[in-house]
Amino acid sequence: MTAMLRVGVLASGSGTNLAALIAAQQDGRLGAEIAAVICNVPGARALQRAREAGIPAILVDHKAHPSRETFEAEIDRHLQAHGVGLVVLAGFMRILSPWFVSRWQGRIVNVHPALLPSFPGLHAARQALQAGVRITGCTVHLVDEGTDTGPILAQAAVPVLPGDDEASLHARVQKEEHRLLPWVVRLFAEGRIRVEEGRPILDLPEAAWAQASLRNPEPGEP
Amino acid sequence: MTAMLRVGVLASGSGTNLAALIAAQQDGRLGAEIAAVICNVPGARALQRAREAGIPAILVDHKAHPSRETFEAEIDRHLQAHGVGLVVLAGFMRILSPWFVSRWQGRIVNVHPALLPSFPGLHAARQALQAGVRITGCTVHLVDEGTDTGPILAQAAVPVLPGDDEASLHARVQKEEHRLLPWVVRLFAEGRIRVEEGRPILDLPEAAWAQASLRNPEPGEP
C-alpha cells in the first residue's frame, strides 16, 4: 500500500483555504492528509482551525527570528519532521527565499485570487475592479522565485457583477479557491501532476478538465 | 418609432465575426442593421460575405491612399453616408488614428481574442499557450487610442485544454467571440450601454450578466 501524501499548510491569517482543505479531508475528497499547519502569526485563526481539526498547529513567529534564513530553516525542519511531501501556501504573507523555494521545487503550491498573469501581488480583487474586467478568478500555481509567476496548475473563472465591491468580488473568488485548491491537492496525491521542461502536465480527461476550470455559478450563489 | 441602430463593420480578412453578426441579424437577434461593411484588403472574404447578404460592401484600400489621414477620411465618409451609429472592428488590421477614434468615441468597439488585460496585441492564443494559462477567452471593448486598452464591455471565458495548439484554442475562443459580439451590439441597439466617467455601465439583470460572461461548453463542443 502506498502511503498517503502528507500536506504541510503555511498560513498567516484566517485560513479559509485551510478550512476548505480540512473539510475536503474530512469528506474524503482530498486524497491526502494534512500533516501540519505552520503559521507565522501568533493567535491567527488558522492555528485554531488546525487544533480544532486535530492537526498539529505550529507557530513559527518570524519576529522571533534573527533572519529569514533561520525562520525558513525552522519551517523546513517542521515540514521534514512531519513527513510533508507537498507544501500549500494558503494565505501565507511572507516572501519565501530562493533557498526555500528550490528546496521544495515542484512540491510547493500557492493560490492567488486572480486569473494570472493578470493582477499579481496584493489586492487582486481591487485591481480587477479598477481594470474594469468582467471576468476574474483564481489560480493555483507552483511557486517559483517570483511573486505569483510560477507555472499555472489550475484556474477557475468568476464573473464580476455590476454591483460588486472589493469584498463581494473577493468572496466570490474565494469560493472558487476553496473548490479548486483541494482538487489540485488531490491531483498531486493521485500522482496526476508531472512537470516536463518546466511546464506542468495534468493527467486527467478533457471533460473533467474543462469542468474544473469553468463552472457557472449556481442560482443564488454569491 | 425609433430608427434601428445602423452598424458599420470594418474588416480586413475572412470576416468570421462579420458572419456571426450577419447570422444574428438574419435571426432577429441583433436588434440592429448592418448598414455597410468596409474592408481595406481587395478580395477579402469579408467583402464577399457582405455582398452575399445584400449588405453594401465597400473596399477602401489603404495602399491606394497617400496617407492614413485620407484613408481614414474616406472610411469616415462612407460610415456617415450610411448613417452608421456604431462601428465594429471585426478583424480590422489597421491601427486607427486618434482623430478617427475620438470622432467615434463611445461608438466604436473591438473584439479581442483574450481576457484583457492579459495578452493584448497579435497572436493572443499563442501568448496564452506560452503563458500556460488554463483559462482564456475574449473581450469586447470600446476602442481608445491604445492597442486593446479601451474600457471593457463584455468578456467570455473558455478553458485551455491539454491537447490544444494555437489553432484549436483560437477556434474555441472565436466561437465565444461569435456569441459575445452580437450580444454587445444588441445591448447598444437597446440603449443598455452608457459610459460614466470613462467606465461603461451595462443595464441588464445580474443573472443575464453572469450567464453571458461565463458559460460552460456544451458536451462535444470544441
Short mmCIF file of C-alpha atoms in Angstrom, two decimals:
data_model
loop_
_atom_site.label_atom_id
_atom_site.label_comp_id
_atom_site.label_asym_id
_atom_site.label_seq_id
_atom_site.Cartn_x
_atom_site.Cartn_y
_atom_site.Cartn_z
CA MET A 1 0.00 0.00 0.00
CA THR A 2 1.29 3.43 -0.95
CA ALA A 3 1.50 5.94 1.86
CA MET A 4 -0.93 8.84 1.60
CA LEU A 5 0.53 12.19 0.55
CA ARG A 6 1.23 14.37 3.58
CA VAL A 7 0.50 18.07 3.16
CA GLY A 8 2.03 20.96 5.06
CA VAL A 9 -0.02 24.15 5.05
CA LEU A 10 1.60 27.56 5.60
CA ALA A 11 -0.83 30.29 6.62
CA SER A 12 -0.75 33.75 8.14
CA GLY A 13 -4.36 34.71 8.69
CA SER A 14 -7.89 33.48 8.93
CA GLY A 15 -7.16 30.34 6.98
CA THR A 16 -10.32 29.96 4.89
CA ASN A 17 -8.38 27.94 2.33
CA LEU A 18 -7.10 25.80 5.19
CA ALA A 19 -10.71 25.31 6.28
CA ALA A 20 -11.58 24.16 2.75
CA LEU A 21 -8.70 21.67 2.80
CA ILE A 22 -9.77 20.37 6.22
CA ALA A 23 -13.37 19.99 5.04
CA ALA A 24 -12.19 18.13 1.94
CA GLN A 25 -10.08 15.80 4.04
CA GLN A 26 -12.96 15.11 6.39
CA ASP A 27 -15.26 14.37 3.42
CA GLY A 28 -12.69 12.06 1.85
CA ARG A 29 -12.28 14.36 -1.17
CA LEU A 30 -8.66 15.37 -0.50
CA GLY A 31 -6.95 12.05 -1.05
CA ALA A 32 -4.19 13.38 1.22
CA GLU A 33 -3.56 14.06 4.87
CA ILE A 34 -2.87 17.48 6.30
CA ALA A 35 0.19 16.66 8.37
CA ALA A 36 0.87 20.08 9.90
CA VAL A 37 -0.23 23.68 9.79
CA ILE A 38 2.54 26.23 10.25
CA CYS A 39 1.66 29.82 10.94
CA ASN A 40 3.88 32.86 11.41
CA VAL A 41 1.34 35.00 13.28
CA PRO A 42 0.58 34.31 16.96
CA GLY A 43 -3.12 33.88 17.59
CA ALA A 44 -4.05 33.53 13.92
CA ARG A 45 -7.37 31.85 13.26
CA ALA A 46 -5.58 29.28 11.08
CA LEU A 47 -3.85 27.83 14.15
CA GLN A 48 -7.16 27.49 15.94
CA ARG A 49 -8.77 25.80 12.92
CA ALA A 50 -5.95 23.26 12.82
CA ARG A 51 -6.19 22.46 16.53
CA GLU A 52 -9.95 22.04 16.29
CA ALA A 53 -9.40 19.52 13.50
CA GLY A 54 -6.76 17.61 15.49
CA ILE A 55 -3.95 18.70 13.16
CA PRO A 56 -0.56 19.73 14.58
CA ALA A 57 -0.63 23.54 14.74
CA ILE A 58 2.82 25.08 14.83
CA LEU A 59 3.69 28.71 15.42
CA VAL A 60 6.91 29.87 13.77
CA ASP A 61 6.96 33.56 14.52
CA HIS A 62 9.16 35.43 12.04
CA LYS A 63 9.52 38.20 14.62
CA ALA A 64 11.22 35.77 16.99
CA HIS A 65 13.89 35.01 14.38
CA PRO A 66 17.06 36.98 13.75
CA SER A 67 16.90 36.38 9.99
CA ARG A 68 14.80 34.97 7.20
CA GLU A 69 17.30 32.13 6.95
CA THR A 70 16.69 30.86 10.48
CA PHE A 71 12.93 31.47 10.15
CA GLU A 72 12.72 29.39 7.00
CA ALA A 73 15.07 26.74 8.35
CA GLU A 74 12.74 26.23 11.29
CA ILE A 75 9.73 25.91 8.97
CA ASP A 76 11.67 23.47 6.85
CA ARG A 77 12.59 21.37 9.90
CA HIS A 78 8.95 21.11 10.93
CA LEU A 79 7.89 20.13 7.40
CA GLN A 80 10.55 17.41 7.29
CA ALA A 81 9.67 16.20 10.78
CA HIS A 82 6.06 15.73 9.71
CA GLY A 83 6.98 13.87 6.55
CA VAL A 84 5.47 16.52 4.29
CA GLY A 85 5.50 15.81 0.56
CA LEU A 86 3.55 18.87 -0.60
CA VAL A 87 3.58 22.41 0.78
CA VAL A 88 0.48 24.57 0.31
CA LEU A 89 0.68 28.32 0.77
CA ALA A 90 -2.78 29.30 1.98
CA GLY A 91 -2.68 33.00 2.63
CA PHE A 92 0.96 32.89 3.76
CA MET A 93 2.11 36.51 3.75
CA ARG A 94 5.91 36.14 3.88
CA ILE A 95 8.10 36.10 0.77
CA LEU A 96 10.00 32.83 0.62
CA SER A 97 13.68 32.82 -0.27
CA PRO A 98 15.16 31.09 -3.33
CA TRP A 99 16.72 28.62 -0.88
CA PHE A 100 13.36 27.52 0.46
CA VAL A 101 11.67 27.55 -2.95
CA SER A 102 14.36 25.47 -4.61
CA ARG A 103 14.33 23.02 -1.69
CA TRP A 104 10.61 22.38 -2.35
CA GLN A 105 10.70 22.87 -6.11
CA GLY A 106 7.74 21.23 -7.82
CA ARG A 107 6.23 20.41 -4.43
CA ILE A 108 5.02 23.83 -3.29
CA VAL A 109 1.83 25.49 -4.50
CA ASN A 110 0.15 28.84 -3.96
CA VAL A 111 -3.39 30.01 -4.55
CA HIS A 112 -3.86 33.52 -5.93
CA PRO A 113 -7.19 35.39 -6.22
CA ALA A 114 -6.94 36.37 -9.90
CA LEU A 115 -6.52 34.81 -13.32
CA LEU A 116 -2.75 35.13 -13.53
CA PRO A 117 -0.88 36.65 -15.31
CA SER A 118 -3.47 39.39 -14.67
CA PHE A 119 -3.35 41.08 -11.26
CA PRO A 120 -0.43 39.52 -9.39
CA GLY A 121 0.50 40.79 -5.95
CA LEU A 122 -1.73 42.28 -3.30
CA HIS A 123 -5.39 43.32 -3.57
CA ALA A 124 -6.15 41.31 -6.68
CA ALA A 125 -9.92 41.88 -6.46
CA ARG A 126 -9.36 45.61 -6.15
CA GLN A 127 -7.05 45.53 -9.16
CA ALA A 128 -9.70 43.64 -11.15
CA LEU A 129 -12.38 46.20 -10.29
CA GLN A 130 -10.09 49.07 -11.20
CA ALA A 131 -9.28 47.46 -14.55
CA GLY A 132 -12.99 47.06 -15.23
CA VAL A 133 -12.78 43.39 -16.22
CA ARG A 134 -15.97 41.34 -16.49
CA ILE A 135 -14.30 38.06 -15.61
CA THR A 136 -11.72 37.31 -12.97
CA GLY A 137 -10.99 34.18 -10.97
CA CYS A 138 -8.30 32.33 -9.11
CA THR A 139 -5.12 30.44 -9.91
CA VAL A 140 -3.32 27.57 -8.22
CA HIS A 141 0.31 27.53 -9.31
CA LEU A 142 3.66 26.06 -8.49
CA VAL A 143 5.77 28.52 -6.55
CA ASP A 144 8.94 29.83 -8.14
CA GLU A 145 11.22 32.66 -7.09
CA GLY A 146 8.94 35.38 -8.45
CA THR A 147 5.75 36.81 -7.00
CA ASP A 148 2.81 34.85 -8.43
CA THR A 149 4.82 33.91 -11.52
CA GLY A 150 5.17 30.14 -11.17
CA PRO A 151 3.78 27.56 -13.62
CA ILE A 152 -0.02 27.50 -13.54
CA LEU A 153 -1.70 24.27 -12.45
CA ALA A 154 -5.38 25.21 -12.46
CA GLN A 155 -7.63 28.24 -12.77
CA ALA A 156 -11.28 28.98 -12.20
CA ALA A 157 -13.25 31.94 -13.54
CA VAL A 158 -15.97 34.01 -11.91
CA PRO A 159 -17.99 36.91 -13.31
CA VAL A 160 -17.59 40.44 -11.99
CA LEU A 161 -21.14 41.65 -11.38
CA PRO A 162 -22.34 45.23 -11.77
CA GLY A 163 -22.93 45.86 -8.08
CA ASP A 164 -19.64 44.35 -6.89
CA ASP A 165 -17.34 45.97 -4.40
CA GLU A 166 -13.96 44.55 -3.41
CA ALA A 167 -15.46 42.43 -0.62
CA SER A 168 -18.24 40.85 -2.66
CA LEU A 169 -15.93 40.10 -5.56
CA HIS A 170 -13.23 38.67 -3.32
CA ALA A 171 -15.82 36.45 -1.62
CA ARG A 172 -16.95 35.07 -4.99
CA VAL A 173 -13.33 34.40 -5.98
CA GLN A 174 -12.56 32.74 -2.64
CA LYS A 175 -15.46 30.37 -3.08
CA GLU A 176 -13.75 29.09 -6.22
CA GLU A 177 -10.39 28.93 -4.44
CA HIS A 178 -11.98 26.69 -1.85
CA ARG A 179 -13.16 24.37 -4.61
CA LEU A 180 -10.00 24.48 -6.75
CA LEU A 181 -7.26 24.10 -4.13
CA PRO A 182 -8.44 20.76 -2.65
CA TRP A 183 -8.94 19.49 -6.20
CA VAL A 184 -5.31 20.29 -7.07
CA VAL A 185 -4.04 18.67 -3.85
CA ARG A 186 -5.98 15.57 -4.80
CA LEU A 187 -4.36 15.55 -8.25
CA PHE A 188 -0.95 15.67 -6.54
CA ALA A 189 -1.98 12.86 -4.21
CA GLU A 190 -3.07 10.73 -7.15
CA GLY A 191 0.20 11.35 -8.99
CA ARG A 192 -1.61 13.13 -11.82
CA ILE A 193 0.69 16.15 -11.93
CA ARG A 194 4.10 15.99 -13.50
CA VAL A 195 6.38 18.74 -14.73
CA GLU A 196 8.07 18.50 -18.14
CA GLU A 197 10.53 21.18 -19.23
CA GLY A 198 9.18 23.50 -16.59
CA ARG A 199 5.56 23.02 -17.70
CA PRO A 200 3.08 21.14 -15.55
CA ILE A 201 1.14 18.36 -17.25
CA LEU A 202 -2.09 17.21 -15.63
CA ASP A 203 -3.21 13.70 -16.34
CA LEU A 204 -7.00 13.76 -16.44
CA PRO A 205 -9.80 13.52 -19.01
CA GLU A 206 -10.55 16.66 -21.04
CA ALA A 207 -14.14 16.79 -19.84
CA ALA A 208 -13.08 16.82 -16.19
CA TRP A 209 -10.51 19.42 -17.05
CA ALA A 210 -12.94 21.83 -18.67
CA GLN A 211 -15.50 21.30 -15.95
CA ALA A 212 -12.96 22.03 -13.25
CA SER A 213 -11.86 25.23 -14.93
CA LEU A 214 -15.11 26.76 -15.94
CA ARG A 215 -18.25 26.42 -13.96
CA ASN A 216 -21.32 28.56 -13.94
CA PRO A 217 -22.38 29.82 -10.55
CA GLU A 218 -25.46 28.06 -9.20
CA PRO A 219 -28.60 30.18 -8.87
CA GLY A 220 -28.37 32.17 -5.67
CA GLU A 221 -24.62 31.81 -5.35
CA PRO A 222 -22.77 34.99 -4.42
CA MET B 1 -40.95 54.58 -33.92
CA THR B 2 -37.25 54.82 -33.15
CA ALA B 3 -34.96 54.11 -36.05
CA MET B 4 -32.94 50.91 -35.75
CA LEU B 5 -29.25 51.29 -34.89
CA ARG B 6 -27.13 51.14 -38.02
CA VAL B 7 -23.82 49.31 -37.68
CA GLY B 8 -20.69 49.78 -39.78
CA VAL B 9 -18.29 46.84 -39.76
CA LEU B 10 -14.60 47.29 -40.54
CA ALA B 11 -12.80 44.10 -41.51
CA SER B 12 -9.56 43.02 -43.15
CA GLY B 13 -9.79 39.29 -43.52
CA SER B 14 -12.07 36.29 -43.54
CA GLY B 15 -14.72 38.06 -41.52
CA THR B 16 -15.95 35.27 -39.25
CA ASN B 17 -17.16 37.85 -36.73
CA LEU B 18 -18.93 39.61 -39.58
CA ALA B 19 -20.57 36.30 -40.46
CA ALA B 20 -21.75 35.98 -36.84
CA LEU B 21 -23.22 39.48 -36.97
CA ILE B 22 -24.97 38.74 -40.26
CA ALA B 23 -26.39 35.49 -38.87
CA ALA B 24 -27.64 37.32 -35.78
CA GLN B 25 -29.30 39.97 -37.91
CA GLN B 26 -30.96 37.33 -40.08
CA ASP B 27 -32.22 35.51 -36.95
CA GLY B 28 -33.55 38.75 -35.45
CA ARG B 29 -31.06 38.54 -32.55
CA LEU B 30 -29.02 41.62 -33.43
CA GLY B 31 -31.63 44.32 -32.87
CA ALA B 32 -29.63 46.41 -35.33
CA GLU B 33 -28.97 46.64 -39.04
CA ILE B 34 -25.57 46.16 -40.63
CA ALA B 35 -25.51 49.22 -42.84
CA ALA B 36 -22.14 48.75 -44.50
CA VAL B 37 -19.04 46.58 -44.47
CA ILE B 38 -15.79 48.40 -45.17
CA CYS B 39 -12.69 46.42 -45.95
CA ASN B 40 -9.13 47.55 -46.64
CA VAL B 41 -7.98 44.39 -48.44
CA PRO B 42 -9.06 43.73 -52.04
CA GLY B 43 -10.67 40.33 -52.46
CA ALA B 44 -11.09 39.71 -48.73
CA ARG B 45 -13.69 37.11 -47.79
CA ALA B 46 -15.46 39.72 -45.66
CA LEU B 47 -16.46 41.69 -48.77
CA GLN B 48 -17.90 38.58 -50.36
CA ARG B 49 -19.85 37.71 -47.21
CA ALA B 50 -21.38 41.16 -47.15
CA ARG B 51 -22.39 41.03 -50.82
CA GLU B 52 -23.93 37.60 -50.36
CA ALA B 53 -26.02 39.03 -47.52
CA GLY B 54 -27.10 42.03 -49.58
CA ILE B 55 -25.09 44.46 -47.45
CA PRO B 56 -23.14 47.30 -49.10
CA ALA B 57 -19.55 46.04 -49.38
CA ILE B 58 -17.02 48.83 -49.73
CA LEU B 59 -13.34 48.48 -50.48
CA VAL B 60 -11.16 51.25 -49.05
CA ASP B 61 -7.67 50.10 -49.93
CA HIS B 62 -5.08 51.71 -47.68
CA LYS B 63 -2.45 51.07 -50.35
CA ALA B 64 -4.37 53.33 -52.71
CA HIS B 65 -4.14 56.23 -50.27
CA PRO B 66 -1.23 58.63 -49.89
CA SER B 67 -1.67 58.86 -46.11
CA ARG B 68 -3.53 57.43 -43.15
CA GLU B 69 -5.44 60.70 -42.93
CA THR B 70 -7.01 60.37 -46.37
CA PHE B 71 -7.57 56.61 -45.85
CA GLU B 72 -9.46 57.21 -42.61
CA ALA B 73 -11.31 60.21 -44.00
CA GLU B 74 -12.68 58.03 -46.79
CA ILE B 75 -13.79 55.38 -44.29
CA ASP B 76 -15.40 58.06 -42.20
CA ARG B 77 -17.28 59.46 -45.22
CA HIS B 78 -18.70 56.02 -46.04
CA LEU B 79 -19.77 55.49 -42.42
CA GLN B 80 -21.52 58.87 -42.36
CA ALA B 81 -23.12 58.27 -45.76
CA HIS B 82 -24.64 55.03 -44.47
CA GLY B 83 -25.96 56.63 -41.30
CA VAL B 84 -23.80 54.47 -39.06
CA GLY B 85 -24.26 54.88 -35.30
CA LEU B 86 -21.91 52.12 -34.13
CA VAL B 87 -18.61 50.98 -35.64
CA VAL B 88 -17.50 47.39 -35.07
CA LEU B 89 -13.90 46.38 -35.69
CA ALA B 90 -14.11 42.74 -36.73
CA GLY B 91 -10.60 41.67 -37.52
CA PHE B 92 -9.63 45.09 -38.86
CA MET B 93 -5.83 45.05 -39.03
CA ARG B 94 -5.02 48.77 -39.38
CA ILE B 95 -4.21 50.98 -36.40
CA LEU B 96 -6.74 53.82 -36.23
CA SER B 97 -5.54 57.35 -35.54
CA PRO B 98 -6.56 59.42 -32.51
CA TRP B 99 -8.55 61.57 -34.95
CA PHE B 100 -10.71 58.66 -36.07
CA VAL B 101 -11.04 57.20 -32.57
CA SER B 102 -12.09 60.49 -30.98
CA ARG B 103 -14.58 61.09 -33.80
CA TRP B 104 -16.30 57.79 -32.93
CA GLN B 105 -15.62 57.87 -29.21
CA GLY B 106 -18.01 55.66 -27.25
CA ARG B 107 -19.43 54.33 -30.53
CA ILE B 108 -16.61 52.07 -31.72
CA VAL B 109 -15.96 48.59 -30.39
CA ASN B 110 -13.33 45.94 -30.95
CA VAL B 111 -13.28 42.22 -30.20
CA HIS B 112 -10.03 40.74 -28.94
CA PRO B 113 -9.28 37.01 -28.54
CA ALA B 114 -8.08 37.11 -24.91
CA LEU B 115 -9.25 38.11 -21.47
CA LEU B 116 -7.76 41.60 -21.47
CA PRO B 117 -5.64 42.98 -19.86
CA SER B 118 -3.88 39.65 -20.46
CA PHE B 119 -2.41 39.08 -23.92
CA PRO B 120 -3.08 42.26 -25.89
CA GLY B 121 -1.78 42.63 -29.43
CA LEU B 122 -1.20 39.93 -32.00
CA HIS B 123 -1.31 36.13 -31.59
CA ALA B 124 -3.30 36.17 -28.35
CA ALA B 125 -3.95 32.42 -28.39
CA ARG B 126 -0.25 31.75 -28.88
CA GLN B 127 0.54 34.11 -25.99
CA ALA B 128 -1.96 32.26 -23.80
CA LEU B 129 -0.42 28.88 -24.61
CA GLN B 130 3.08 30.19 -23.94
CA ALA B 131 1.97 31.59 -20.58
CA GLY B 132 0.48 28.22 -19.69
CA VAL B 133 -2.90 29.60 -18.57
CA ARG B 134 -5.81 27.22 -18.06
CA ILE B 135 -8.45 29.80 -18.89
CA THR B 136 -8.51 32.39 -21.63
CA GLY B 137 -11.36 33.97 -23.55
CA CYS B 138 -12.37 37.04 -25.46
CA THR B 139 -13.13 40.67 -24.78
CA VAL B 140 -15.40 43.21 -26.45
CA HIS B 141 -14.25 46.70 -25.55
CA LEU B 142 -14.65 50.31 -26.53
CA VAL B 143 -11.76 51.46 -28.67
CA ASP B 144 -9.45 54.13 -27.30
CA GLU B 145 -6.11 55.36 -28.59
CA GLY B 146 -4.16 52.40 -27.20
CA THR B 147 -3.87 48.86 -28.52
CA ASP B 148 -6.57 46.75 -26.86
CA THR B 149 -6.67 49.07 -23.85
CA GLY B 150 -10.16 50.60 -24.08
CA PRO B 151 -12.92 50.16 -21.47
CA ILE B 152 -14.15 46.57 -21.32
CA LEU B 153 -17.79 45.93 -22.20
CA ALA B 154 -18.05 42.16 -22.03
CA GLN B 155 -15.86 39.10 -21.70
CA ALA B 156 -16.33 35.38 -22.10
CA ALA B 157 -14.06 32.64 -20.77
CA VAL B 158 -13.01 29.35 -22.32
CA PRO B 159 -10.81 26.58 -20.95
CA VAL B 160 -7.41 25.80 -22.41
CA LEU B 161 -7.38 22.03 -22.88
CA PRO B 162 -4.33 19.79 -22.57
CA GLY B 163 -4.12 18.89 -26.25
CA ASP B 164 -4.60 22.43 -27.55
CA ASP B 165 -2.48 24.00 -30.22
CA GLU B 166 -2.83 27.60 -31.33
CA ALA B 167 -5.45 26.74 -33.95
CA SER B 168 -7.70 24.68 -31.71
CA LEU B 169 -7.55 27.22 -28.90
CA HIS B 170 -8.19 30.14 -31.24
CA ALA B 171 -11.19 28.30 -32.71
CA ARG B 172 -12.68 27.81 -29.23
CA VAL B 173 -12.14 31.49 -28.40
CA GLN B 174 -13.65 32.60 -31.71
CA LYS B 175 -16.77 30.61 -31.02
CA GLU B 176 -17.30 32.76 -27.93
CA GLU B 177 -16.49 35.92 -29.90
CA HIS B 178 -19.25 34.99 -32.31
CA ARG B 179 -21.67 34.74 -29.40
CA LEU B 180 -20.48 37.78 -27.44
CA LEU B 181 -20.12 40.38 -30.20
CA PRO B 182 -23.73 40.25 -31.49
CA TRP B 183 -24.91 40.34 -27.87
CA VAL B 184 -22.97 43.56 -27.23
CA VAL B 185 -24.29 45.12 -30.46
CA ARG B 186 -27.79 44.30 -29.29
CA LEU B 187 -27.11 45.98 -25.94
CA PHE B 188 -26.04 49.11 -27.83
CA ALA B 189 -29.15 48.92 -30.02
CA GLU B 190 -31.35 48.66 -26.93
CA GLY B 191 -29.65 51.64 -25.31
CA ARG B 192 -28.38 49.50 -22.43
CA ILE B 193 -24.78 50.73 -22.56
CA ARG B 194 -23.79 54.09 -21.17
CA VAL B 195 -20.40 55.43 -20.16
CA GLU B 196 -19.94 57.24 -16.84
CA GLU B 197 -16.59 58.79 -16.01
CA GLY B 198 -14.94 56.67 -18.65
CA ARG B 199 -16.44 53.42 -17.32
CA PRO B 200 -19.11 51.58 -19.26
CA ILE B 201 -22.28 50.69 -17.36
CA LEU B 202 -24.44 47.92 -18.75
CA ASP B 203 -28.11 47.96 -17.85
CA LEU B 204 -29.21 44.35 -17.54
CA PRO B 205 -30.17 41.88 -14.81
CA GLU B 206 -27.32 40.28 -12.85
CA ALA B 207 -28.36 36.78 -13.85
CA ALA B 208 -28.22 37.62 -17.55
CA TRP B 209 -24.91 39.28 -16.94
CA ALA B 210 -23.27 36.30 -15.27
CA GLN B 211 -24.71 33.90 -17.82
CA ALA B 212 -23.39 35.98 -20.67
CA SER B 213 -19.92 36.12 -19.19
CA LEU B 214 -19.42 32.59 -18.07
CA ARG B 215 -20.84 29.64 -19.85
CA ASN B 216 -19.77 26.06 -19.77
CA PRO B 217 -19.04 24.49 -23.10
CA GLU B 218 -21.70 22.03 -24.21
CA PRO B 219 -20.65 18.39 -24.42
CA GLY B 220 -18.85 17.83 -27.68
CA GLU B 221 -18.06 21.49 -28.23
CA PRO B 222 -14.52 22.22 -29.39
#
